[in-house]
Amino acid sequence: MTHLMETPRKLRPKRPFFLRRGPMENIATALIAIGFLMLFQPFLLVLYTYSLVMLLAGTAMFIIVSKFPE
């Protein structure tokens, strides 16, 4: 009877949260959605004023984060 021996794999250290692609893409998408909602709400002028900034920040963040490794 032969027993297969597995060689131990080297575990890569986990990346910090802000360097992982999946969670940061979700945050960028949420920023885009919040900016979109701020743009189309009729109640507060302050939210409307900063909606474009929020959309652009979310879009730029998504473009940068999408280049991160998996």
C-alpha positions in Angstrom: 0.0 0.0 0.0 1.5 3.3 -1.1 0.9 6.5 0.7 1.1 9.6 -1.3 3.1 12.3 0.5 2.2 15.9 -0.3 4.8 18.5 -0.3 3.9 21.4 1.8 3.0 24.5 -0.3 4.4 27.8 0.6 1.6 30.1 1.8 1.7 33.5 0.3 0.9 36.2 2.9 -2.4 37.8 2.4 -2.4 41.2 0.8 -3.7 44.1 2.9 -7.4 45.0 2.3 -6.6 48.1 0.3 -4.4 46.2 -2.1 -6.9 43.4 -3.0 -8.8 43.8 -6.2 -12.2 42.4 -5.4 -13.1 44.5 -2.3 -11.7 47.7 -3.8 -13.7 47.2 -7.0 -16.8 46.9 -4.9 -16.0 50.1 -3.0 -15.3 51.9 -6.3 -18.6 50.7 -7.7 -20.4 51.9 -4.6 -18.8 55.3 -4.9 -20.1 55.5 -8.5 -23.6 54.5 -7.4 -23.6 57.0 -4.6 -22.5 59.8 -7.0 -25.2 58.8 -9.4 -27.9 58.9 -6.7 -26.5 62.3 -5.5 -26.8 63.6 -9.0 -30.5 62.7 -9.4 -31.9 63.7 -5.9 -34.0 66.9 -5.8 -33.6 67.8 -2.1 -30.1 69.1 -1.2 -28.0 71.3 -3.4 -24.8 70.3 -1.6 -25.3 66.7 -2.6 -25.8 67.7 -6.2 -22.8 69.9 -6.1 -20.4 67.1 -5.1 -22.0 64.4 -7.2 -19.7 64.8 -10.2 -16.7 64.7 -7.9 -17.9 61.5 -6.4 -18.6 60.0 -9.8 -15.1 60.9 -11.1 -13.4 59.7 -7.9 -15.2 56.3 -8.2 -14.4 56.0 -11.9 -10.7 56.8 -11.4 -10.5 54.4 -8.5 -12.1 51.7 -10.5 -9.7 52.2 -13.4 -6.7 52.1 -11.0 -7.9 49.1 -9.0 -8.8 47.0 -12.0 -5.0 46.9 -12.8 -4.3 45.2 -9.4 -3.5 41.4 -9.5 -6.1 39.0 -8.4 
